[in-house]
Tab-separated table of C-alpha atoms in Angstrom:
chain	number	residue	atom	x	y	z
A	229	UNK	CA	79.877	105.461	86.751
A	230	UNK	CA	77.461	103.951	89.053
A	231	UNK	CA	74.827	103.026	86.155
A	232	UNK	CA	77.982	101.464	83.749
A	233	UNK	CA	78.495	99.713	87.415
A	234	UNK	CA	75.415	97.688	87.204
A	235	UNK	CA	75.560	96.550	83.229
A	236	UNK	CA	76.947	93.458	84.911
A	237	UNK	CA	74.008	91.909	82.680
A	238	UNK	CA	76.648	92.223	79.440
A	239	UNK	CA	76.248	88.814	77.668
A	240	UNK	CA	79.971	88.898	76.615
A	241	UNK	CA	83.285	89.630	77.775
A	242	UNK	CA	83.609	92.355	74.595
A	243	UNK	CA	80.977	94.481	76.845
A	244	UNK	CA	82.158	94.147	80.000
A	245	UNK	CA	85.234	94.760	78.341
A	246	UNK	CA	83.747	98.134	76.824
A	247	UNK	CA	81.578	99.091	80.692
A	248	UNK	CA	85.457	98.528	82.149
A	249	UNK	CA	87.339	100.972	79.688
A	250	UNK	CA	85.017	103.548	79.896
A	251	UNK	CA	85.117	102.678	83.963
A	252	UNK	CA	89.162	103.115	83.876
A	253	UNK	CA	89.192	106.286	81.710
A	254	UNK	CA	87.018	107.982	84.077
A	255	UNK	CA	88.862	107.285	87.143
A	256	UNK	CA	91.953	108.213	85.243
A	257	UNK	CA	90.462	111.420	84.286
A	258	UNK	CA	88.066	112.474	86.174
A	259	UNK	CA	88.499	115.819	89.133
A	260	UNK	CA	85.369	114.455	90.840
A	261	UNK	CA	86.414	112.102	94.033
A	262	UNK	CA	82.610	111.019	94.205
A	263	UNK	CA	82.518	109.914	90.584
A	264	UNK	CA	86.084	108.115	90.747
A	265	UNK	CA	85.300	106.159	93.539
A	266	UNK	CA	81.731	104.928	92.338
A	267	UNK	CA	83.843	103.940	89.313
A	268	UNK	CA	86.448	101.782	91.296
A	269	UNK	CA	83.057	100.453	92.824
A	270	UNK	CA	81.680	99.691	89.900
A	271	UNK	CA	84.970	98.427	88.124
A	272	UNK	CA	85.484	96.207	91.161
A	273	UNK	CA	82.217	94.898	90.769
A	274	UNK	CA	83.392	93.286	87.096
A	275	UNK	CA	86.215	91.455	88.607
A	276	UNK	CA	90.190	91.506	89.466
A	277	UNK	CA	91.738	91.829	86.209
A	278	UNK	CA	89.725	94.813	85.859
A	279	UNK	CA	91.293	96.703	89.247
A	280	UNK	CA	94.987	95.247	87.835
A	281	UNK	CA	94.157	96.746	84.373
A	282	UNK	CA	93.376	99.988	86.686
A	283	UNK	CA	96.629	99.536	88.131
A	284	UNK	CA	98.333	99.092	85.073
A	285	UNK	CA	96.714	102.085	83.445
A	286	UNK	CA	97.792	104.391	86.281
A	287	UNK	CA	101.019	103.074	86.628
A	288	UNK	CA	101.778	103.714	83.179
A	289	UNK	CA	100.431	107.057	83.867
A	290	UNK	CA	103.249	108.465	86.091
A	291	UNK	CA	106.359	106.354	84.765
A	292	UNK	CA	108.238	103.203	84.068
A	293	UNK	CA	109.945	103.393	87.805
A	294	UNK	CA	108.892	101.223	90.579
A	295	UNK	CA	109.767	103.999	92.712
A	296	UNK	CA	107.633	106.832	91.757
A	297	UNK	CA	104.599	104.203	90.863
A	298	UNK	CA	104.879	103.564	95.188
A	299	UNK	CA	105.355	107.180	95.885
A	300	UNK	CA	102.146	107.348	93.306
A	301	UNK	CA	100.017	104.827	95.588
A	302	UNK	CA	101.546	105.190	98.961
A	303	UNK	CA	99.370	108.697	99.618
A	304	UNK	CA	96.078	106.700	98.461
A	305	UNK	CA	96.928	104.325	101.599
A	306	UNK	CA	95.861	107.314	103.701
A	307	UNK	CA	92.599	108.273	101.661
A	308	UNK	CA	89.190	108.221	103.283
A	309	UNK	CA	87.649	106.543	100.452
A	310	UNK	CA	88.237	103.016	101.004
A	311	UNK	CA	88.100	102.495	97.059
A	312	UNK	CA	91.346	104.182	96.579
A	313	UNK	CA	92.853	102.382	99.116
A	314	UNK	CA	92.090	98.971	98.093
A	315	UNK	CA	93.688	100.196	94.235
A	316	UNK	CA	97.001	101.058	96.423
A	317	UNK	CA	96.642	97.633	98.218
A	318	UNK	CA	96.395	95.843	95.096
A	319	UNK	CA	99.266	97.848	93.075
A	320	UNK	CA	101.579	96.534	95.692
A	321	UNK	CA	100.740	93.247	94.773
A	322	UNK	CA	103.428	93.023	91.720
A	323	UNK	CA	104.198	96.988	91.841
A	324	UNK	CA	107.268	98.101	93.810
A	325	UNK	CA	109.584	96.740	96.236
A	326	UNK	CA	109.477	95.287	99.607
A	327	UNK	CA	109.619	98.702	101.048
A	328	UNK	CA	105.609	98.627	100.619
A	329	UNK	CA	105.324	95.636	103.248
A	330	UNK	CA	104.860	97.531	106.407
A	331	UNK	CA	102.207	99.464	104.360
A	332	UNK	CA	100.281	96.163	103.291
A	333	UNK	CA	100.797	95.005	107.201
A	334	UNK	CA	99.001	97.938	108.575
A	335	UNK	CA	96.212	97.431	105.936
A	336	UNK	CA	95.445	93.792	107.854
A	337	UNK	CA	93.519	96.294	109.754
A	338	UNK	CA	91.421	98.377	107.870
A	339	UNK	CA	87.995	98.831	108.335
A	340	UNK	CA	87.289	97.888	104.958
A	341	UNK	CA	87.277	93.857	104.078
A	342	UNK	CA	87.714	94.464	100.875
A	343	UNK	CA	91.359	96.365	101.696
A	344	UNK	CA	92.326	93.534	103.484
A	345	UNK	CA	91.761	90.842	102.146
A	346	UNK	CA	93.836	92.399	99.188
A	347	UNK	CA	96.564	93.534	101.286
A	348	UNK	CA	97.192	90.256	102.056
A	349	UNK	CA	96.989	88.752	99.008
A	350	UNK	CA	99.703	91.989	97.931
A	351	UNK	CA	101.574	90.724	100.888
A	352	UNK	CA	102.027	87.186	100.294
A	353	UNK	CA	103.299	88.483	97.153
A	354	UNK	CA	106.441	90.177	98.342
A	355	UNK	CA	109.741	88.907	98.799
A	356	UNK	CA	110.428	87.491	102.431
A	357	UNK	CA	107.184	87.622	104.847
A	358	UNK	CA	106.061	85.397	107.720
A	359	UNK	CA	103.029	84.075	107.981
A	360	UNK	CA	102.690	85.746	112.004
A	361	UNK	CA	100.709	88.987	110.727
A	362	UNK	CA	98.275	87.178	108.991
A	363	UNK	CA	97.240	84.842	111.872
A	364	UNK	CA	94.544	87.135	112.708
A	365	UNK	CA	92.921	87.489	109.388
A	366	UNK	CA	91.938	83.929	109.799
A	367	UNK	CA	89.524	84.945	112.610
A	368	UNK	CA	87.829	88.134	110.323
A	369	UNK	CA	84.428	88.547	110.260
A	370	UNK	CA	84.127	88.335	106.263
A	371	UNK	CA	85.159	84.832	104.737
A	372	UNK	CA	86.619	86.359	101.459
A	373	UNK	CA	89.344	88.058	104.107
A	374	UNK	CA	89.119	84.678	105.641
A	375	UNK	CA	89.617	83.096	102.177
A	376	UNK	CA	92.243	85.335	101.081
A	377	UNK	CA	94.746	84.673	103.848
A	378	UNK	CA	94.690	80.965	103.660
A	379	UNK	CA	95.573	81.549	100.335
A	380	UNK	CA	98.503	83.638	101.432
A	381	UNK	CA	99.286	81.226	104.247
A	382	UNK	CA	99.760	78.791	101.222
A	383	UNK	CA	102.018	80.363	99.514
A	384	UNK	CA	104.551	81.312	102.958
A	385	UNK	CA	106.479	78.427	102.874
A	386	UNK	CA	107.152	78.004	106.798
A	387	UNK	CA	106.145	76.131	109.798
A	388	UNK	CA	103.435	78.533	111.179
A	389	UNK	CA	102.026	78.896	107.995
A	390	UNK	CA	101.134	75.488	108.222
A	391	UNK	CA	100.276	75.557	111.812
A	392	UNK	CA	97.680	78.263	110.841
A	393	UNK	CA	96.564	76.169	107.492
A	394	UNK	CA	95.758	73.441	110.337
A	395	UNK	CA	92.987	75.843	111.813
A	396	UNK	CA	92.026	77.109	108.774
A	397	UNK	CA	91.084	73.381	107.774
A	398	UNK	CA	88.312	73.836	110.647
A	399	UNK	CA	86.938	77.151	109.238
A	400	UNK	CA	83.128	77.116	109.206
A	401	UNK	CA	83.604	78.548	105.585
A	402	UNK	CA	83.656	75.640	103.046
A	403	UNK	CA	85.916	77.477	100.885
A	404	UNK	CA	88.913	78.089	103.534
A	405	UNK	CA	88.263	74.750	104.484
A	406	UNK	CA	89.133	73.627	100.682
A	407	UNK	CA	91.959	76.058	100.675
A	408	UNK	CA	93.771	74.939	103.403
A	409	UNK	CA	92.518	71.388	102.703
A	410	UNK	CA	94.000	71.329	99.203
A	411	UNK	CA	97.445	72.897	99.954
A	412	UNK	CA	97.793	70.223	103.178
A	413	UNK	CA	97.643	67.524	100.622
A	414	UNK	CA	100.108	68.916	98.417
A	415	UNK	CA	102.273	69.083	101.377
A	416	UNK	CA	102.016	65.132	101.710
């Protein structure tokens, strides 16, 4: 897994296509936690649509209800391995209900950036959510978490949200900056 991790050099999307299958399969059927979560390293490492086609694939694995597909993810939450828990993170994005949003909202604080800033992209994603809990994630350390919830912010349509996209608009990062800058001036 960690060698098909680093054919990033594939000159077309066919191959990384083929490196991601073979990726998937293995974390789908492989005993070894080691070897799954080099995979979901390496899969991450070719992109989103990748981890969703992950999610997808396991999904599909344990049924067609949104109900046992949380009760599927919900454990992986808990996991040491912060690989599994970003793939539970990101399931909740369009799997399940808005039972999973007190799970995403505890994930603001993981110690992994990479499971935040896809919890809250997952949370701005759910049905009613304020924009309060995310606040903080425009102070992280890591501008992708930085990056990530001023593009939730933009899509929680109330008053603090903009507040926050206000301060965002000063970020040192370029990219918030554009973010928040951007969805301001659609605002107008």
């Amino acid at each position: 897994a960690e060698l098909l991790g680093h054919l990033n050099i594939s000159k077309t999307e066919t191959d990384r296509s083929t490196v991601a299958n073979v990726l998937i399969e293995s974390i789908v059927t492989e005993d070894e936690v080691g070897v799954r979560t080099r995979a979901i390293e390496a899969l991450h490492g070719h992109g989103e649509a990748y981890i969703e086609q992950l999610v997808d694939e396991l999904a599909t694995s344990v049924s067609g209800d949104p109900d046992d597909v949380t009760r599927f993810f919900q454990p992986w939450l808990d996991s040491e391995h912060p690989e599994f828990r970003m793939v539970a993170v990101s399931s909740f994005r369009r799997l399940g209900d808005d039972s999973v949003v007190p799970s995403l909202r505890e994930a603001f604080g993981d110690p992994d950036p990479r499971v935040r800033a896809r919890a809250v992209e997952a949370y701005s994603h759910r049905g009613s959510v304020s924009a309060e809990p995310v606040q903080p994630l425009l102070r992280d350390g890591y501008a992708h978490v930085r990056r990530a919830a001023t593009r939730a912010l933009a899509t929680i349509e109330d008053r603090e949200a903009r507040e926050c996209l206000l301060s965002a608009a000063r970020d040192d990062d370029r990219v918030v900056r554009r973010i928040a800058v951007e969805y301001l001036y659609r605002l107008d």
